[in-house]
Amino acid sequence: MPSPIRVAITGAAGQIGYSLLFRIAAGDMLGSDQTISLRLLDIPASTSVLNGVLMELQDCAFPLLADVSITHDPVVAFDQVDLAILVGARPRSKGMERKDLLTANGEIFSTQGKILNQVAKRDAKILVVGNPANTNAYIAMKNAPDLPAENFSAMLRLDHNRALSQLAMKLGRPVAQIRKMVVWGNHSSTQLPDLYHAEINKNHVMQLIDDPAWIEGFFVPTVQQRGAKVIEARGLSSAASAANAAINHMRDWIFGTRQDDWVTMGVPSDGSYGIPEGVIYGFPVTCAGGKYSIVKELDIHPAYRDKLYSGYQELLEEQQVINHLLPQ
Ligand SMILES: NC(=O)c1ccc[n+]([C@@H]2O[C@H](COP(=O)([O-])OP(=O)(O)OC[C@H]3O[C@@H](n4cnc5c(N)ncnc54)[C@H](O)[C@@H]3O)[C@@H](O)[C@H]2O)c1
Ligand SMILES: O=C(O)C[C@H](O)C(=O)O
């Protein structure tokens, strides 16, 4: 068996952590032949809970779990990590937008970006889940100038999965048959789930959906507002589905996307689709050999062009709020 991969998870005592750790330790992210060394980070106030999580991980006797350690020191958690999933941050509650968390959470990502810069492996893959995920990922990336920008990503996979499921339900077909979904932009209510490129068994789904009102009146707002609806229903934000999306995101980034398919990742813009550099934005990407590439030259529905740009503008507005956390 290959030597253990070091995986750091922040916010490990939280609710996403509780869904995420056990699946990673069971092999859902890195496969059944790969041992894992887990580094769990949380704040001192969560030590008791984190101790309980540690006991439960031990009690599972996972064959792939080479070792697990807990700490509240990011220097220890991120030391020579291969993968870091940055979950630890405050979630929003009912009535809040995700960007309302900017000032509460931004600081965490500037600190952690600096420490990743010092101690993580130079090719570490870093996924930011904590909200507002795109801007937090941007803060971490800018505070880690010695790591390649392409090592940083933000999670839009939950939105992508939500869009896939809504479409599968509409078509009455299995989700596994759908290819080429994308959710553009910010992991916020300005995100744009776009099914105009989607295929099912190599047929364009638009040939099967003769219902434009469903797309704009149901599909798009349902995906955009899903996080808020879950908070309304559960009184807590999505956790198991978020953990599942984080595993999907990392697995595809590491092992590659399916043939003739792509996934949505929040990645640094390279100017594609008129989105200037300087933001982390949801794009369709293919992954191979541990690298992602933005899918180029898709024809954007004319009514969507301005909407893609609105997501960019919102990200710039978010950056204004946390400008003091970016190295000048
Ligand atoms: N991108 C997405 O699709 C997506 C989906 C769901 C949730 N989220 C976000 O993920 C974050 C976590 O959600 P949750 O439901 O697990 O929240 P939670 O409150 O249950 O857990 C958060 C954990 O983070 C810890 N924490 C806080 N500051 C920390 C720090 N500086 N270092 C390490 N740990 C720290 C807390 O002690 C807590 O244990 C929230 O910001 C939430 O909005 C994002
Ligand atoms: O909506 C939230 O605040 C949590 C999360 O980002 C989600 O999309 O479920």
PDB file of N, CA and C in Angstrom, residues 48-111:
ATOM      1  N   SER A  48     -13.437  19.419  23.752  1.00  0.00           N
ATOM      2  CA  SER A  48     -14.138  18.261  24.297  1.00  0.00           C
ATOM      3  C   SER A  48     -14.868  17.500  23.184  1.00  0.00           C
ATOM      4  N   VAL A  49     -15.546  18.254  22.315  1.00  0.00           N
ATOM      5  CA  VAL A  49     -16.268  17.610  21.200  1.00  0.00           C
ATOM      6  C   VAL A  49     -15.270  16.885  20.297  1.00  0.00           C
ATOM      7  N   LEU A  50     -14.156  17.547  20.025  1.00  0.00           N
ATOM      8  CA  LEU A  50     -13.157  16.953  19.128  1.00  0.00           C
ATOM      9  C   LEU A  50     -12.588  15.666  19.738  1.00  0.00           C
ATOM     10  N   ASN A  51     -12.432  15.667  21.059  1.00  0.00           N
ATOM     11  CA  ASN A  51     -11.994  14.439  21.729  1.00  0.00           C
ATOM     12  C   ASN A  51     -12.994  13.310  21.524  1.00  0.00           C
ATOM     13  N   GLY A  52     -14.273  13.659  21.575  1.00  0.00           N
ATOM     14  CA  GLY A  52     -15.318  12.648  21.357  1.00  0.00           C
ATOM     15  C   GLY A  52     -15.270  12.113  19.933  1.00  0.00           C
ATOM     16  N   VAL A  53     -15.040  13.011  18.973  1.00  0.00           N
ATOM     17  CA  VAL A  53     -14.958  12.592  17.563  1.00  0.00           C
ATOM     18  C   VAL A  53     -13.756  11.661  17.380  1.00  0.00           C
ATOM     19  N   LEU A  54     -12.651  12.021  18.035  1.00  0.00           N
ATOM     20  CA  LEU A  54     -11.452  11.178  17.956  1.00  0.00           C
ATOM     21  C   LEU A  54     -11.746   9.772  18.493  1.00  0.00           C
ATOM     22  N   MET A  55     -12.440   9.724  19.629  1.00  0.00           N
ATOM     23  CA  MET A  55     -12.761   8.403  20.209  1.00  0.00           C
ATOM     24  C   MET A  55     -13.600   7.596  19.225  1.00  0.00           C
ATOM     25  N   GLU A  56     -14.564   8.258  18.587  1.00  0.00           N
ATOM     26  CA  GLU A  56     -15.426   7.517  17.652  1.00  0.00           C
ATOM     27  C   GLU A  56     -14.653   7.042  16.425  1.00  0.00           C
ATOM     28  N   LEU A  57     -13.728   7.883  15.960  1.00  0.00           N
ATOM     29  CA  LEU A  57     -12.901   7.443  14.816  1.00  0.00           C
ATOM     30  C   LEU A  57     -12.102   6.203  15.202  1.00  0.00           C
ATOM     31  N   GLN A  58     -11.534   6.240  16.404  1.00  0.00           N
ATOM     32  CA  GLN A  58     -10.774   5.065  16.867  1.00  0.00           C
ATOM     33  C   GLN A  58     -11.687   3.851  16.967  1.00  0.00           C
ATOM     34  N   ASP A  59     -12.910   4.086  17.423  1.00  0.00           N
ATOM     35  CA  ASP A  59     -13.823   2.961  17.650  1.00  0.00           C
ATOM     36  C   ASP A  59     -14.327   2.335  16.356  1.00  0.00           C
ATOM     37  N   CYS A  60     -14.134   3.017  15.239  1.00  0.00           N
ATOM     38  CA  CYS A  60     -14.523   2.431  13.946  1.00  0.00           C
ATOM     39  C   CYS A  60     -13.469   1.440  13.444  1.00  0.00           C
ATOM     40  N   ALA A  61     -12.269   1.501  13.993  1.00  0.00           N
ATOM     41  CA  ALA A  61     -11.178   0.608  13.553  1.00  0.00           C
ATOM     42  C   ALA A  61     -11.059   0.591  12.029  1.00  0.00           C
ATOM     43  N   PHE A  62     -11.032   1.785  11.430  1.00  0.00           N
ATOM     44  CA  PHE A  62     -10.927   1.869   9.967  1.00  0.00           C
ATOM     45  C   PHE A  62      -9.578   1.300   9.505  1.00  0.00           C
ATOM     46  N   PRO A  63      -9.581   0.328   8.622  1.00  0.00           N
ATOM     47  CA  PRO A  63      -8.299  -0.238   8.176  1.00  0.00           C
ATOM     48  C   PRO A  63      -7.413   0.784   7.459  1.00  0.00           C
ATOM     49  N   LEU A  64      -8.013   1.803   6.854  1.00  0.00           N
ATOM     50  CA  LEU A  64      -7.215   2.766   6.075  1.00  0.00           C
ATOM     51  C   LEU A  64      -6.683   3.924   6.920  1.00  0.00           C
ATOM     52  N   LEU A  65      -7.165   4.029   8.148  1.00  0.00           N
ATOM     53  CA  LEU A  65      -6.773   5.184   8.968  1.00  0.00           C
ATOM     54  C   LEU A  65      -5.447   4.895   9.684  1.00  0.00           C
ATOM     55  N   ALA A  66      -4.357   5.399   9.086  1.00  0.00           N
ATOM     56  CA  ALA A  66      -3.019   5.109   9.625  1.00  0.00           C
ATOM     57  C   ALA A  66      -2.836   5.794  10.976  1.00  0.00           C
ATOM     58  N   ASP A  67      -3.251   7.052  11.060  1.00  0.00           N
ATOM     59  CA  ASP A  67      -3.208   7.758  12.345  1.00  0.00           C
ATOM     60  C   ASP A  67      -4.111   8.971  12.278  1.00  0.00           C
ATOM     61  N   VAL A  68      -4.479   9.457  13.456  1.00  0.00           N
ATOM     62  CA  VAL A  68      -5.317  10.647  13.520  1.00  0.00           C
ATOM     63  C   VAL A  68      -4.862  11.471  14.711  1.00  0.00           C
ATOM     64  N   SER A  69      -4.735  12.783  14.487  1.00  0.00           N
ATOM     65  CA  SER A  69      -4.338  13.638  15.604  1.00  0.00           C
ATOM     66  C   SER A  69      -5.269  14.841  15.667  1.00  0.00           C
ATOM     67  N   ILE A  70      -5.408  15.396  16.857  1.00  0.00           N
ATOM     68  CA  ILE A  70      -6.250  16.581  17.013  1.00  0.00           C
ATOM     69  C   ILE A  70      -5.392  17.718  17.577  1.00  0.00           C
ATOM     70  N   THR A  71      -5.738  18.925  17.152  1.00  0.00           N
ATOM     71  CA  THR A  71      -4.957  20.080  17.614  1.00  0.00           C
ATOM     72  C   THR A  71      -5.780  21.352  17.439  1.00  0.00           C
ATOM     73  N   HIS A  72      -5.404  22.410  18.167  1.00  0.00           N
ATOM     74  CA  HIS A  72      -5.978  23.720  17.838  1.00  0.00           C
ATOM     75  C   HIS A  72      -4.913  24.649  17.278  1.00  0.00           C
ATOM     76  N   ASP A  73      -3.786  24.060  16.881  1.00  0.00           N
ATOM     77  CA  ASP A  73      -2.708  24.857  16.290  1.00  0.00           C
ATOM     78  C   ASP A  73      -2.616  24.557  14.784  1.00  0.00           C
ATOM     79  N   PRO A  74      -2.947  25.533  13.939  1.00  0.00           N
ATOM     80  CA  PRO A  74      -2.896  25.272  12.489  1.00  0.00           C
ATOM     81  C   PRO A  74      -1.502  24.905  11.985  1.00  0.00           C
ATOM     82  N   VAL A  75      -0.459  25.357  12.695  1.00  0.00           N
ATOM     83  CA  VAL A  75       0.909  24.997  12.265  1.00  0.00           C
ATOM     84  C   VAL A  75       1.082  23.477  12.360  1.00  0.00           C
ATOM     85  N   VAL A  76       0.556  22.909  13.412  1.00  0.00           N
ATOM     86  CA  VAL A  76       0.637  21.453  13.596  1.00  0.00           C
ATOM     87  C   VAL A  76      -0.280  20.757  12.590  1.00  0.00           C
ATOM     88  N   ALA A  77      -1.494  21.276  12.444  1.00  0.00           N
ATOM     89  CA  ALA A  77      -2.474  20.611  11.565  1.00  0.00           C
ATOM     90  C   ALA A  77      -2.010  20.606  10.111  1.00  0.00           C
ATOM     91  N   PHE A  78      -1.377  21.696   9.669  1.00  0.00           N
ATOM     92  CA  PHE A  78      -1.058  21.824   8.232  1.00  0.00           C
ATOM     93  C   PHE A  78       0.365  21.361   7.883  1.00  0.00           C
ATOM     94  N   ASP A  79       1.107  20.902   8.884  1.00  0.00           N
ATOM     95  CA  ASP A  79       2.508  20.555   8.628  1.00  0.00           C
ATOM     96  C   ASP A  79       2.617  19.465   7.545  1.00  0.00           C
ATOM     97  N   GLN A  80       3.210  19.831   6.415  1.00  0.00           N
ATOM     98  CA  GLN A  80       3.484  18.886   5.318  1.00  0.00           C
ATOM     99  C   GLN A  80       2.229  18.166   4.817  1.00  0.00           C
ATOM    100  N   VAL A  81       1.075  18.873   4.864  1.00  0.00           N
ATOM    101  CA  VAL A  81      -0.158  18.201   4.387  1.00  0.00           C
ATOM    102  C   VAL A  81      -0.179  18.119   2.870  1.00  0.00           C
ATOM    103  N   ASP A  82      -0.807  17.042   2.403  1.00  0.00           N
ATOM    104  CA  ASP A  82      -1.059  16.865   0.970  1.00  0.00           C
ATOM    105  C   ASP A  82      -2.391  17.507   0.586  1.00  0.00           C
ATOM    106  N   LEU A  83      -3.345  17.404   1.493  1.00  0.00           N
ATOM    107  CA  LEU A  83      -4.698  17.909   1.221  1.00  0.00           C
ATOM    108  C   LEU A  83      -5.181  18.669   2.442  1.00  0.00           C
ATOM    109  N   ALA A  84      -5.872  19.786   2.211  1.00  0.00           N
ATOM    110  CA  ALA A  84      -6.481  20.516   3.332  1.00  0.00           C
ATOM    111  C   ALA A  84      -7.907  20.894   2.949  1.00  0.00           C
ATOM    112  N   ILE A  85      -8.824  20.532   3.814  1.00  0.00           N
ATOM    113  CA  ILE A  85     -10.230  20.900   3.587  1.00  0.00           C
ATOM    114  C   ILE A  85     -10.601  21.881   4.700  1.00  0.00           C
ATOM    115  N   LEU A  86     -10.795  23.140   4.294  1.00  0.00           N
ATOM    116  CA  LEU A  86     -10.984  24.209   5.280  1.00  0.00           C
ATOM    117  C   LEU A  86     -12.483  24.450   5.487  1.00  0.00           C
ATOM    118  N   VAL A  87     -12.990  23.798   6.500  1.00  0.00           N
ATOM    119  CA  VAL A  87     -14.428  23.861   6.810  1.00  0.00           C
ATOM    120  C   VAL A  87     -14.679  24.836   7.959  1.00  0.00           C
ATOM    121  N   GLY A  88     -13.737  24.913   8.879  1.00  0.00           N
ATOM    122  CA  GLY A  88     -13.937  25.640  10.131  1.00  0.00           C
ATOM    123  C   GLY A  88     -14.261  27.109   9.929  1.00  0.00           C
ATOM    124  N   ALA A  89     -15.478  27.475  10.240  1.00  0.00           N
ATOM    125  CA  ALA A  89     -15.971  28.848  10.089  1.00  0.00           C
ATOM    126  C   ALA A  89     -17.395  28.853  10.617  1.00  0.00           C
ATOM    127  N   ARG A  90     -17.890  30.051  10.893  1.00  0.00           N
ATOM    128  CA  ARG A  90     -19.282  30.136  11.366  1.00  0.00           C
ATOM    129  C   ARG A  90     -20.255  29.873  10.231  1.00  0.00           C
ATOM    130  N   PRO A  91     -21.318  29.109  10.433  1.00  0.00           N
ATOM    131  CA  PRO A  91     -22.359  29.005   9.401  1.00  0.00           C
ATOM    132  C   PRO A  91     -23.360  30.145   9.539  1.00  0.00           C
ATOM    133  N   ARG A  92     -24.099  30.449   8.485  1.00  0.00           N
ATOM    134  CA  ARG A  92     -25.149  31.477   8.614  1.00  0.00           C
ATOM    135  C   ARG A  92     -26.366  30.852   9.275  1.00  0.00           C
ATOM    136  N   SER A  93     -27.208  31.715   9.819  1.00  0.00           N
ATOM    137  CA  SER A  93     -28.480  31.226  10.336  1.00  0.00           C
ATOM    138  C   SER A  93     -29.596  31.851   9.514  1.00  0.00           C
ATOM    139  N   LYS A  94     -30.826  31.462   9.836  1.00  0.00           N
ATOM    140  CA  LYS A  94     -31.994  31.873   9.059  1.00  0.00           C
ATOM    141  C   LYS A  94     -32.007  33.376   8.809  1.00  0.00           C
ATOM    142  N   GLY A  95     -32.270  33.771   7.569  1.00  0.00           N
ATOM    143  CA  GLY A  95     -32.396  35.195   7.257  1.00  0.00           C
ATOM    144  C   GLY A  95     -31.087  35.853   6.840  1.00  0.00           C
ATOM    145  N   MET A  96     -29.964  35.197   7.050  1.00  0.00           N
ATOM    146  CA  MET A  96     -28.671  35.790   6.657  1.00  0.00           C
ATOM    147  C   MET A  96     -28.321  35.389   5.230  1.00  0.00           C
ATOM    148  N   GLU A  97     -27.554  36.249   4.533  1.00  0.00           N
ATOM    149  CA  GLU A  97     -26.896  35.842   3.286  1.00  0.00           C
ATOM    150  C   GLU A  97     -25.501  35.349   3.676  1.00  0.00           C
ATOM    151  N   ARG A  98     -24.903  34.538   2.811  1.00  0.00           N
ATOM    152  CA  ARG A  98     -23.591  33.984   3.176  1.00  0.00           C
ATOM    153  C   ARG A  98     -22.549  35.093   3.334  1.00  0.00           C
ATOM    154  N   LYS A  99     -22.719  36.179   2.555  1.00  0.00           N
ATOM    155  CA  LYS A  99     -21.696  37.238   2.652  1.00  0.00           C
ATOM    156  C   LYS A  99     -21.758  37.972   3.993  1.00  0.00           C
ATOM    157  N   ASP A 100     -22.872  37.815   4.744  1.00  0.00           N
ATOM    158  CA  ASP A 100     -22.936  38.409   6.086  1.00  0.00           C
ATOM    159  C   ASP A 100     -21.881  37.801   7.012  1.00  0.00           C
ATOM    160  N   LEU A 101     -21.283  36.682   6.588  1.00  0.00           N
ATOM    161  CA  LEU A 101     -20.274  36.015   7.413  1.00  0.00           C
ATOM    162  C   LEU A 101     -18.861  36.517   7.147  1.00  0.00           C
ATOM    163  N   LEU A 102     -18.752  37.424   6.154  1.00  0.00           N
ATOM    164  CA  LEU A 102     -17.408  37.821   5.708  1.00  0.00           C
ATOM    165  C   LEU A 102     -16.503  38.284   6.838  1.00  0.00           C
ATOM    166  N   THR A 103     -17.004  39.222   7.633  1.00  0.00           N
ATOM    167  CA  THR A 103     -16.108  39.771   8.654  1.00  0.00           C
ATOM    168  C   THR A 103     -15.859  38.742   9.757  1.00  0.00           C
ATOM    169  N   ALA A 104     -16.888  37.938  10.065  1.00  0.00           N
ATOM    170  CA  ALA A 104     -16.707  36.931  11.120  1.00  0.00           C
ATOM    171  C   ALA A 104     -15.688  35.874  10.699  1.00  0.00           C
ATOM    172  N   ASN A 105     -15.678  35.504   9.435  1.00  0.00           N
ATOM    173  CA  ASN A 105     -14.876  34.350   9.011  1.00  0.00           C
ATOM    174  C   ASN A 105     -13.588  34.697   8.260  1.00  0.00           C
ATOM    175  N   GLY A 106     -13.557  35.894   7.654  1.00  0.00           N
ATOM    176  CA  GLY A 106     -12.425  36.204   6.772  1.00  0.00           C
ATOM    177  C   GLY A 106     -11.072  36.069   7.438  1.00  0.00           C
ATOM    178  N   GLU A 107     -11.023  36.524   8.688  1.00  0.00           N
ATOM    179  CA  GLU A 107      -9.768  36.500   9.458  1.00  0.00           C
ATOM    180  C   GLU A 107      -9.176  35.080   9.540  1.00  0.00           C
ATOM    181  N   ILE A 108     -10.078  34.094   9.718  1.00  0.00           N
ATOM    182  CA  ILE A 108      -9.637  32.688   9.850  1.00  0.00           C
ATOM    183  C   ILE A 108      -8.810  32.305   8.617  1.00  0.00           C
ATOM    184  N   PHE A 109      -9.269  32.759   7.454  1.00  0.00           N
ATOM    185  CA  PHE A 109      -8.643  32.290   6.213  1.00  0.00           C
ATOM    186  C   PHE A 109      -7.363  33.056   5.886  1.00  0.00           C
ATOM    187  N   SER A 110      -7.249  34.265   6.419  1.00  0.00           N
ATOM    188  CA  SER A 110      -5.961  34.946   6.214  1.00  0.00           C
ATOM    189  C   SER A 110      -4.900  34.263   7.078  1.00  0.00           C
ATOM    190  N   THR A 111      -5.251  33.949   8.320  1.00  0.00           N
ATOM    191  CA  THR A 111      -4.299  33.249   9.199  1.00  0.00           C
ATOM    192  C   THR A 111      -3.927  31.895   8.597  1.00  0.00           C
TER     193      THR A 111
END
